[in-house]
PDB file of C-alpha atoms and ligand atoms in Angstrom:
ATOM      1  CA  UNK Q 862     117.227 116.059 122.031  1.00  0.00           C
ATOM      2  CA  UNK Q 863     119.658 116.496 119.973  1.00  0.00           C
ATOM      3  CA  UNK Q 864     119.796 119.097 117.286  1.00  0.00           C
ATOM      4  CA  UNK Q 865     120.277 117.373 113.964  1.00  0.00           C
ATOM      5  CA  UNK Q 866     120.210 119.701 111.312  1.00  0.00           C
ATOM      6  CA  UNK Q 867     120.774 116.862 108.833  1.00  0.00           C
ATOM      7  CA  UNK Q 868     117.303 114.939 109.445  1.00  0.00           C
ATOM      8  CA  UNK Q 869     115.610 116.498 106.729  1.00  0.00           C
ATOM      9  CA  UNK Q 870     112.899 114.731 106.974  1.00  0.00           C
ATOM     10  CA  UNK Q 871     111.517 111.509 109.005  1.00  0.00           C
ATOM     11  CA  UNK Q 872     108.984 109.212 107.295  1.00  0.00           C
ATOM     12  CA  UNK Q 873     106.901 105.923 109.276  1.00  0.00           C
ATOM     13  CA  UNK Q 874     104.923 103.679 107.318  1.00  0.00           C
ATOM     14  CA  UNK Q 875     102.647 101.078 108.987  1.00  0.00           C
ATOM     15  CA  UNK Q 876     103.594  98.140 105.679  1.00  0.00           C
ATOM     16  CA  UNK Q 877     107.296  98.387 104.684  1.00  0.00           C
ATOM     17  CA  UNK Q 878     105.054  97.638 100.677  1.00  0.00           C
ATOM     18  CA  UNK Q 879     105.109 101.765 100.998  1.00  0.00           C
ATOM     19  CA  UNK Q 880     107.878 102.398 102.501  1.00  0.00           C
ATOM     20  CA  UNK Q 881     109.336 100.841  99.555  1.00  0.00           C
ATOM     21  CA  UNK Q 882     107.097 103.013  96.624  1.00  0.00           C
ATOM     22  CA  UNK Q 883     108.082 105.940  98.586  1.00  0.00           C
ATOM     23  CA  UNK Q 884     111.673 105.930  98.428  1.00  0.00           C
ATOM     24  CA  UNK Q 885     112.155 103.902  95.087  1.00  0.00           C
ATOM     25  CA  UNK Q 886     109.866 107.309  93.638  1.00  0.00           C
ATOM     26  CA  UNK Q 887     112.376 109.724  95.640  1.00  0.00           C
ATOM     27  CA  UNK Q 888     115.687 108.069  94.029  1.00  0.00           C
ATOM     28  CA  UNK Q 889     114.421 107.975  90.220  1.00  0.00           C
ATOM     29  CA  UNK Q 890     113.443 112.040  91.187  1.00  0.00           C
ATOM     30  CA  UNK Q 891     116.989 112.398  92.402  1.00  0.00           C
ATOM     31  CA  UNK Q 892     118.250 110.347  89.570  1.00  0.00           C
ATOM     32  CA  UNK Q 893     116.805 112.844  87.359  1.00  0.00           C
ATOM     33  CA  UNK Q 894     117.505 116.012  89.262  1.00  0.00           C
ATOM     34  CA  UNK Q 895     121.164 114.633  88.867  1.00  0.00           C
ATOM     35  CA  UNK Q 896     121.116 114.327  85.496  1.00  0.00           C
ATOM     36  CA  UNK Q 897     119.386 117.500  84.532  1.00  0.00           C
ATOM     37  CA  UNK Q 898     122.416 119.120  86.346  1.00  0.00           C
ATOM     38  CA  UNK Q 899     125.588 116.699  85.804  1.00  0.00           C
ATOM     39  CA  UNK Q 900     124.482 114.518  82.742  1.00  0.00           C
ATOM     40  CA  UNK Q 901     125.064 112.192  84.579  1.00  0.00           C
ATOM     41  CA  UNK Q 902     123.899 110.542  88.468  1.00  0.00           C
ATOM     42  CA  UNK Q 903     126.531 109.283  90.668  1.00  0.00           C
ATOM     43  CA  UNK Q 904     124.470 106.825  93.409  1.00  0.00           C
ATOM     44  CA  UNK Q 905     125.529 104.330  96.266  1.00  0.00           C
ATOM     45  CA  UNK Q 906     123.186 101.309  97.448  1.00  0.00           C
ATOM     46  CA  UNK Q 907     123.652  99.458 100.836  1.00  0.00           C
ATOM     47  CA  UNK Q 908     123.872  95.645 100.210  1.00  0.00           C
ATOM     48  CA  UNK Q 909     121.725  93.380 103.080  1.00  0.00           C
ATOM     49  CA  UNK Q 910     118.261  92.758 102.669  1.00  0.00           C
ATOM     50  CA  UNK Q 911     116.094  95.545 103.383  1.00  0.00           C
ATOM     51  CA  UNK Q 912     116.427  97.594 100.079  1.00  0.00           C
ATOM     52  CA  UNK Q 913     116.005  94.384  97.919  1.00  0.00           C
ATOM     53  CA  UNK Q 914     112.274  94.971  97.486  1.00  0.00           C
ATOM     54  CA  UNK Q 915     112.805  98.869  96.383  1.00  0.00           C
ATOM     55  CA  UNK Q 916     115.528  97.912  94.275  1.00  0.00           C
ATOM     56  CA  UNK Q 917     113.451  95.389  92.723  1.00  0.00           C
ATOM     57  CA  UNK Q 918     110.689  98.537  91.684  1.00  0.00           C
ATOM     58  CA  UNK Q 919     113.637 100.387  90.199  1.00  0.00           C
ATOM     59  CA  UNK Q 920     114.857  97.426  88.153  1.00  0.00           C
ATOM     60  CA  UNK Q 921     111.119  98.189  86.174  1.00  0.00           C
ATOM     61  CA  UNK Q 922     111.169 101.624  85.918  1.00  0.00           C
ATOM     62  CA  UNK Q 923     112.551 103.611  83.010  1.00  0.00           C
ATOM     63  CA  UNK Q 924     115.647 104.888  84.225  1.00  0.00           C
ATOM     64  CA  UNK Q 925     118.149 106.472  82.273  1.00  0.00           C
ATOM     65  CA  UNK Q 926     120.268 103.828  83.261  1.00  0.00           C
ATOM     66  CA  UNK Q 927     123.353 104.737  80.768  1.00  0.00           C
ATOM     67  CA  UNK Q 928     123.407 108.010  82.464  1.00  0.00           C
ATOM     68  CA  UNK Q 929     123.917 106.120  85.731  1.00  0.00           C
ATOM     69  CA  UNK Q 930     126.902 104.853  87.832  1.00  0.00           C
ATOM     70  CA  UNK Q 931     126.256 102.925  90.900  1.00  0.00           C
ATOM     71  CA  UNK Q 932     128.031 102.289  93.303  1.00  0.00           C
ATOM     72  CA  UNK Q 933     127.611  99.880  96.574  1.00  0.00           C
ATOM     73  CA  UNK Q 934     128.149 101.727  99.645  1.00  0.00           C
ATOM     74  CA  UNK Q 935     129.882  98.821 101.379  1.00  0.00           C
ATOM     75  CA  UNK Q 936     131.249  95.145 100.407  1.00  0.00           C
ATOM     76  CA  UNK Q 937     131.979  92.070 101.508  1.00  0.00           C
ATOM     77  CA  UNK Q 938     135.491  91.032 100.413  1.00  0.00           C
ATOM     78  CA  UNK Q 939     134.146  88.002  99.093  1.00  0.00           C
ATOM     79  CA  UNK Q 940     134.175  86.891  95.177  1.00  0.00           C
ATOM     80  CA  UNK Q 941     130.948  87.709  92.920  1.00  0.00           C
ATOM     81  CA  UNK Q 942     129.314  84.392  92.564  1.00  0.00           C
ATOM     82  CA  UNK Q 943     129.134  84.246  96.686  1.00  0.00           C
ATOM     83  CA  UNK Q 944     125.809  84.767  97.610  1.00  0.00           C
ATOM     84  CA  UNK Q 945     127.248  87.483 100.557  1.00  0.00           C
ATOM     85  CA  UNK Q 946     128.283  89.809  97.720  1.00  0.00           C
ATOM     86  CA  UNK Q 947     126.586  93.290  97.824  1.00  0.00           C
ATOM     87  CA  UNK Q 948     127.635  93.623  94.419  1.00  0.00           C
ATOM     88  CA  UNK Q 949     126.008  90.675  92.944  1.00  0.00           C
ATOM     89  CA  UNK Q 950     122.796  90.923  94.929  1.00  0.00           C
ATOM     90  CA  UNK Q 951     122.824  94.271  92.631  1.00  0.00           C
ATOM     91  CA  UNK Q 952     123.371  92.717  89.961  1.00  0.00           C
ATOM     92  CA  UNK Q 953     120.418  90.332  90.671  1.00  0.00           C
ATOM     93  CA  UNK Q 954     118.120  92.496  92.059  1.00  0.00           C
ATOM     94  CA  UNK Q 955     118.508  96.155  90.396  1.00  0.00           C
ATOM     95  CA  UNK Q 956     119.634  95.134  86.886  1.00  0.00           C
ATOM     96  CA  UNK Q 957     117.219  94.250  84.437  1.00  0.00           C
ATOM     97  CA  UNK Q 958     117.752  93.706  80.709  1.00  0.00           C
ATOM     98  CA  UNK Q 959     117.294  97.520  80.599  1.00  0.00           C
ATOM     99  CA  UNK Q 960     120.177  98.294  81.795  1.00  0.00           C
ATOM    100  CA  UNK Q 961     123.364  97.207  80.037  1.00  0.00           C
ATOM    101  CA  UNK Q 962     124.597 100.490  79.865  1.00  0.00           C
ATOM    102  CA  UNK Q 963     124.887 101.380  83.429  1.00  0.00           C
ATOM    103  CA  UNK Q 964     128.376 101.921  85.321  1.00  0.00           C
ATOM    104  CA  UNK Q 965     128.537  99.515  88.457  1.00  0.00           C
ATOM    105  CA  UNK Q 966     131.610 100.156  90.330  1.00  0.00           C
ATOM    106  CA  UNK Q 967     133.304  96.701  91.740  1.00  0.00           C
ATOM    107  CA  UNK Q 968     134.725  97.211  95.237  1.00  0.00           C
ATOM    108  CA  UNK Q 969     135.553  94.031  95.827  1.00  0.00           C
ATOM    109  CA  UNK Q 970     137.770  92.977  93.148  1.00  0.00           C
ATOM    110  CA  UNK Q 971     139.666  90.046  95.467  1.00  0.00           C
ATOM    111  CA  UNK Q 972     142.916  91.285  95.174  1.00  0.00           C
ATOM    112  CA  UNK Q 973     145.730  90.227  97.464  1.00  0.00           C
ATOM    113  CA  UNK Q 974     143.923  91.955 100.107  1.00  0.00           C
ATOM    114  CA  UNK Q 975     141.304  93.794 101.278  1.00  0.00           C
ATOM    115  CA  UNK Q 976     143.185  96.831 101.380  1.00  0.00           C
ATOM    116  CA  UNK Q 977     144.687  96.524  97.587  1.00  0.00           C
ATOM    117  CA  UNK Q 978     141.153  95.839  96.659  1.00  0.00           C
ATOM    118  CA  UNK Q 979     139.878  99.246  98.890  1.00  0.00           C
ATOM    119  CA  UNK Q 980     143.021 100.930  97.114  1.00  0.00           C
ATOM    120  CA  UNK Q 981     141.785 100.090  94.135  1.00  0.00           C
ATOM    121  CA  UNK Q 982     138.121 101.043  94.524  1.00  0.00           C
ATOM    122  CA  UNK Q 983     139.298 104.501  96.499  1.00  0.00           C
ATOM    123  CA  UNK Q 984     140.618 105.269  92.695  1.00  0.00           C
ATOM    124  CA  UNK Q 985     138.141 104.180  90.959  1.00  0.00           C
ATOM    125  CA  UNK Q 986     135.880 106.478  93.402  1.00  0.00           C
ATOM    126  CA  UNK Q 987     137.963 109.418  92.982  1.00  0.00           C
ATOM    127  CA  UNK Q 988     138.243 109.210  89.465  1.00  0.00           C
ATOM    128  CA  UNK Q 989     134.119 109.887  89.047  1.00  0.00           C
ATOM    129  CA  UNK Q 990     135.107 113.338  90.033  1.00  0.00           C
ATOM    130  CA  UNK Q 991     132.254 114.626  92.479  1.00  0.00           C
ATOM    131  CA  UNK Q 992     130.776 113.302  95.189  1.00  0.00           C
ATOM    132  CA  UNK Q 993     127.542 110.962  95.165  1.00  0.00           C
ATOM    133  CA  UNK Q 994     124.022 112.546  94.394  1.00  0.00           C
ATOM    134  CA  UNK Q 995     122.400 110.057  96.770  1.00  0.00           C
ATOM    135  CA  UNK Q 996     123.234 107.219  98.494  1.00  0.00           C
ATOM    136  CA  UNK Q 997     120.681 104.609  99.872  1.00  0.00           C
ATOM    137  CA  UNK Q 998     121.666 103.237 103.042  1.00  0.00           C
ATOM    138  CA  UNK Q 999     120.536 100.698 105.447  1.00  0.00           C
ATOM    139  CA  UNK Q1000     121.445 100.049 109.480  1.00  0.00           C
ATOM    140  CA  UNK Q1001     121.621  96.711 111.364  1.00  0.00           C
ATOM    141  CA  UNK Q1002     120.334  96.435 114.875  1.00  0.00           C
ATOM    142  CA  UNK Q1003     123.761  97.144 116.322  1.00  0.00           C
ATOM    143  CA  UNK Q1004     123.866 100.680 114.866  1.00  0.00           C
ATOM    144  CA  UNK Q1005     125.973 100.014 112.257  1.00  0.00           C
ATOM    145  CA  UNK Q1006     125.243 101.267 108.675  1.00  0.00           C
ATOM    146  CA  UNK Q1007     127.620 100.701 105.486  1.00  0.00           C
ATOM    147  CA  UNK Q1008     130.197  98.706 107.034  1.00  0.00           C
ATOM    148  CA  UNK Q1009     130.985 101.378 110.165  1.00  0.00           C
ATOM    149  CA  UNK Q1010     130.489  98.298 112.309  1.00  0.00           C
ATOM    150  CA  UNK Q1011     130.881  98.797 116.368  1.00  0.00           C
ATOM    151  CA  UNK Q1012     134.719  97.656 117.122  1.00  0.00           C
ATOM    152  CA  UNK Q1013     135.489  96.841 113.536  1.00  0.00           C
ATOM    153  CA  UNK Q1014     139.176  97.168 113.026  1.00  0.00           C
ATOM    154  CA  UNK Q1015     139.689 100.357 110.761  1.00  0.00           C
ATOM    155  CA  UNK Q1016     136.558 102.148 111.872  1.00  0.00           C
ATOM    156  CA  UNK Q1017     138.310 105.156 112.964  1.00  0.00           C
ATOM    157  CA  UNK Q1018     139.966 105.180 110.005  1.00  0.00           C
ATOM    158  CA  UNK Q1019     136.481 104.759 107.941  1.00  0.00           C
ATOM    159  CA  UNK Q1020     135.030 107.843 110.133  1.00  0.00           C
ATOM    160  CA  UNK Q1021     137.846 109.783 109.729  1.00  0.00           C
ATOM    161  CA  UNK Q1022     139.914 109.751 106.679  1.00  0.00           C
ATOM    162  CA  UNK Q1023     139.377 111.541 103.590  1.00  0.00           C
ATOM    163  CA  UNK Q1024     139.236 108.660 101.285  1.00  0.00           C
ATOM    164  CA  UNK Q1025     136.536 107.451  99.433  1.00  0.00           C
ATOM    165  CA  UNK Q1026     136.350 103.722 100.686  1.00  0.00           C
ATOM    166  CA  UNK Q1027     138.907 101.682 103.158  1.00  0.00           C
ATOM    167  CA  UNK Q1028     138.591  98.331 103.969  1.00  0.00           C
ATOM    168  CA  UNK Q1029     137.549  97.023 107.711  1.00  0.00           C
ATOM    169  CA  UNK Q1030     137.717  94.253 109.491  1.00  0.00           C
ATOM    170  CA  UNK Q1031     134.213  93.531 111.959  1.00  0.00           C
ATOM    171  CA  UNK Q1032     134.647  91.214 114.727  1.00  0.00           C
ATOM    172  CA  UNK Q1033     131.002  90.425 113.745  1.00  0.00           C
ATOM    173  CA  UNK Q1034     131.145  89.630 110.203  1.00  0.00           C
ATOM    174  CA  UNK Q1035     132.625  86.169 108.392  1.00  0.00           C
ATOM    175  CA  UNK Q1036     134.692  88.044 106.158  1.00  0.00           C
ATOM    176  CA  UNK Q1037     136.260  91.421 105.938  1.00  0.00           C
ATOM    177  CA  UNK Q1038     134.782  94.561 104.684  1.00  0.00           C
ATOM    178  CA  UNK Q1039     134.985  97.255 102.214  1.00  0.00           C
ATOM    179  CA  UNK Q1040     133.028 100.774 103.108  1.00  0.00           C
ATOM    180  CA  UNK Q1041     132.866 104.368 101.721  1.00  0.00           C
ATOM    181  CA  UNK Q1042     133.944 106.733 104.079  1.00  0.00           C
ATOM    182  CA  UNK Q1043     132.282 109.380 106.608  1.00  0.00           C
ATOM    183  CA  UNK Q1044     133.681 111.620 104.529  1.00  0.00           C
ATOM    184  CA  UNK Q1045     132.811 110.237 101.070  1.00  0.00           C
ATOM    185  CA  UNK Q1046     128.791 110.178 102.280  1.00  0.00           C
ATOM    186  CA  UNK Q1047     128.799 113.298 104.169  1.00  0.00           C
ATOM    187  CA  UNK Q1048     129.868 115.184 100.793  1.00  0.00           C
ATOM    188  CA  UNK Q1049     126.982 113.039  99.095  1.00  0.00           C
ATOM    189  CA  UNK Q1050     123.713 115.436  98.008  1.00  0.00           C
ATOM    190  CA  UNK Q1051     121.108 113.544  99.699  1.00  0.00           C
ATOM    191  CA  UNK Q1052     120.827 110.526 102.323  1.00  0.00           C
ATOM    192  CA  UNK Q1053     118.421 108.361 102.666  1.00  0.00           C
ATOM    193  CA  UNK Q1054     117.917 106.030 105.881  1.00  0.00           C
ATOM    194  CA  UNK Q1055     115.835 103.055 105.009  1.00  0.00           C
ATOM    195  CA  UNK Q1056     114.895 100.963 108.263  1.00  0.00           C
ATOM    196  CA  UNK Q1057     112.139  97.905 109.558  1.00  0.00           C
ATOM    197  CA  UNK Q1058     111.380  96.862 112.572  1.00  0.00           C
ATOM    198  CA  UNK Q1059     110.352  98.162 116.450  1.00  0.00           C
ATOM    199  CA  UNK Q1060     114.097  97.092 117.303  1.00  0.00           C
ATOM    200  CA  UNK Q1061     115.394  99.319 114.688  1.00  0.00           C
ATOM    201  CA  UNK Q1062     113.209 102.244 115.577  1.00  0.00           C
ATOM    202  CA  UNK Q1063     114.343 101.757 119.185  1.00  0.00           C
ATOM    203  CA  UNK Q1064     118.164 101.874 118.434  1.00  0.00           C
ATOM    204  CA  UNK Q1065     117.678 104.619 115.507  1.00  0.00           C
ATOM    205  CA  UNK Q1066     115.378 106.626 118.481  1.00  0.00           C
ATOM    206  CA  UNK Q1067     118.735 106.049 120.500  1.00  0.00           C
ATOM    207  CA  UNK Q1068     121.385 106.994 118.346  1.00  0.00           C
ATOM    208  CA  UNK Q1069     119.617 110.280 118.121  1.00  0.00           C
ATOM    209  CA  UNK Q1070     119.760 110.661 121.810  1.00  0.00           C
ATOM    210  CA  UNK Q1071     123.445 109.624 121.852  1.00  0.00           C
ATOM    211  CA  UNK Q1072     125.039 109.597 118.419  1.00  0.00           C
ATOM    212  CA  UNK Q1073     128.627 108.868 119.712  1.00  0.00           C
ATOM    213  CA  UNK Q1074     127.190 105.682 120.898  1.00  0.00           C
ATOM    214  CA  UNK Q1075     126.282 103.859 117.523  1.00  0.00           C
ATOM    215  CA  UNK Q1076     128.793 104.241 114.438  1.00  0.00           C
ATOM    216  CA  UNK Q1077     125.144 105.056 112.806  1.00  0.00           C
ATOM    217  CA  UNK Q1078     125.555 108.480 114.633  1.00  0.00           C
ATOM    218  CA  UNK Q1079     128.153 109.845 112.504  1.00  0.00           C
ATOM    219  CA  UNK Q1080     125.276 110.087 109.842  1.00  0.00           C
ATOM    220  CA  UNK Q1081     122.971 111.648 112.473  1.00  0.00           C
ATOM    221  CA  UNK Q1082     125.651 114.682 113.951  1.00  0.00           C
ATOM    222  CA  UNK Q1083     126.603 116.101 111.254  1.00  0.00           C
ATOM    223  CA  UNK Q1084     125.504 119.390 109.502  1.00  0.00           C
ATOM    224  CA  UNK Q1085     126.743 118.940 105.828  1.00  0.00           C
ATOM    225  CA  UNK Q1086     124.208 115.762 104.012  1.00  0.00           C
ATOM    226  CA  UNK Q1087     120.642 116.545 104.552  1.00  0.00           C
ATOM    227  CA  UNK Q1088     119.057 113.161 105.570  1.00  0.00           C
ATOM    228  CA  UNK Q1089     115.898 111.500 104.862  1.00  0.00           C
ATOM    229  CA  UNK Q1090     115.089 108.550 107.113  1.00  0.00           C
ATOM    230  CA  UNK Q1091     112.436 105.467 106.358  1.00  0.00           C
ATOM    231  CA  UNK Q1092     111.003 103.286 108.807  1.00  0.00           C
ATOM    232  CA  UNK Q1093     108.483 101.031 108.291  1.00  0.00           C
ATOM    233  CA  UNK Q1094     106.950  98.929 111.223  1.00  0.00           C
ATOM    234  CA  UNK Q1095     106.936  95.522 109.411  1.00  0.00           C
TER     235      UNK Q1095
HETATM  236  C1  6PG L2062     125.513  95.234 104.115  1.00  0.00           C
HETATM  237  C2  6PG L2062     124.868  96.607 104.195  1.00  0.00           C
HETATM  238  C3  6PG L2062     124.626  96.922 105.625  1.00  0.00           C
HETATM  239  C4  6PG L2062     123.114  96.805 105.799  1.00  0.00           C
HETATM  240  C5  6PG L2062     122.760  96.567 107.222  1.00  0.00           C
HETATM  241  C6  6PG L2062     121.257  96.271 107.339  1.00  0.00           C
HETATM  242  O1  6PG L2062     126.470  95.042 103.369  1.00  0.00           O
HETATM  243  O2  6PG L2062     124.957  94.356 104.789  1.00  0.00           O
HETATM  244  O3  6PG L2062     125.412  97.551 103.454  1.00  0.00           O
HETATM  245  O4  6PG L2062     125.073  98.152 106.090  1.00  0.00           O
HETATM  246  O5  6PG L2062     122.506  97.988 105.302  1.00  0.00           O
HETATM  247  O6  6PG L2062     123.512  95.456 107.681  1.00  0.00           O
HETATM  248  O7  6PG L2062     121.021  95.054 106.673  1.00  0.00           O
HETATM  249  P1  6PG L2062     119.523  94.511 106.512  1.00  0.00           P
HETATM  250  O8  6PG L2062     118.817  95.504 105.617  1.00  0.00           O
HETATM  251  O9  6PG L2062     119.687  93.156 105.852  1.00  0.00           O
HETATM  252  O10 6PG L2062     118.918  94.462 107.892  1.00  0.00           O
END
C-alpha cells in the first residue's frame, strides 16, 4: 500500500444524492474559510458530468459569489455555445441570477490555437496571485482527471511544468484540451476527488496501488495538497 500522505480523508456513500450534499457543504465551508483569510476564494471545477448535480446545490446557496473567482480546471478548446464546453456547462449549471458578480476565468478563448489560448489563460492564472483554495475535480474510467489524459500529447509537459495551464492534445478526445497543471493543483489548499461507479472505485483502488500507472496518480503521490476523495456507488 502505498503511503499517501495526501488522502486526507476517503468518503463512500451508498446514493451519489449524498455524496453530492456532502461535498457541495465542504466547498461553501472552504469558500468561506478563504474569504475570512484572503477576501477573497480562488476555486477550480472539473467540467464532465459528475459534479453537475453538486454544482446545481451551490447555484442555491448564498454564496458570496462577488468574493469568488472560478476557474475550470480543464477545457475543451471548443467555442462557448458548444455544448462540450466546461465553461458553459458552468455557466448553466453553477450560475444563478445570484451571481453576476462572480469572476469566471475563460480558458478557452478560441484563439489561433490552443496554445495562444493556454498562453493566454496561464496569464490570466498567474495574475490572481496565489494559488487555488480548492479545486473540485473529477476522473474518467481511464485514470485521467482534468485533462492529464493517458498518451495525450503535452502530458509531460502538463505534469511537469510550472505553469498554470498548457494545452494538450488526447488521442481520446474530439477536440484538443486545455488543463491546469500538476503544479498549479498541487500548490492548491485543498482537493477534492469526486467519483461514481464500481468501475471507478476499481481503477481509483488501482491507482493507489500503482500511481505511475494512471495520470490520476500524480494527485495520489504527492505530499504537498491534502486530498479528500468522494465515491458514491451509484
Ligand atoms: C472534463 C473534466 C474531466 C472529468 C472526467 C470525468 O472536462 O471532462 O474536467 O476531467 O472530470 O472526464 O467526467 P465525468 O464526471 O463526466 O465522468
Amino acid at each position: 500500500m502505498l503511503e499517501t500522505p495526501a488522502l486526507a480523508s476517503e468518503c463512500r456513500y451508498a446514493r451519489a444524492v449524498e455524496m453530492h450534499a456532502v461535498v457541495a457543504a465542504r466547498l461553501w465551508e472552504l469558500i468561506d474559510a478563504a474569504i475570512e483569510t484572503h477576501g477573497r476564494a480562488l476555486i477550480a471545477l472539473a467540467g464532465g458530468s459528475t459534479p453537475v448535480p453538486i454544482y446545481n446545490l451551490l447555484r442555491e446557496m448564498p454564496l458570496p459569489w462577488d468574493q469568488l473567482t472560478i476557474s475550470p480546471t480543464d477545457e475543451r478548446w471548443v467555442q462557448l455555445e458548444e455544448p462540450a464546453s466546461n465553461e458553459g456547462m458552468l455557466r448553466r449549471e453553477l450560475l444563478g441570477p445570484d451571481a453576476a458578480g462572480v469572476e469566471l476565468v475563460s480558458m478557452a478563448r478560441r484563439a489561433a490555437d490552443p496554445g495562444a489560448d493556454a498562453a493566454a489563460a496561464d496569464q490570466t492564472l498567474a495574475r490572481l496571485g496565489r494559488p487555488f483554495d480548492v479545486a473540485l475535480l473529477g476522473m474518467g474510467a481511464d485514470g485521467h482527471t482534468a485533462s492529464w489524459f493517458p498518451d495525450a500529447r503535452g502530458l509531460d509537459v502538463a505534469l511537469s511544468s510550472q505553469r498554470h495551464c498548457v494545452a494538450v492534445e488526447p488521442p481520446a478526445t474530439p477536440e484538443p484540451r486545455l488543463t491546469l497543471t500538476r503544479a498549479a493543483l498541487l500548490s492548491t489548499g485543498n482537493l477534492l476527488l469526486v467519483i461514481g461507479g464500481a468501475e471507478k472505485w476499481a481503477v481509483y483502488r488501482d491507482a493507489i496501488a500503482d500511481p505511475a500507472r494512471y495520470p490520476v496518480g500524480a494527485l495520489l503521490q504527492q505530499q504537498s495538497a491534502p486530498l479528500d476523495v468522494y465515491w458514491a456507488a451509484d
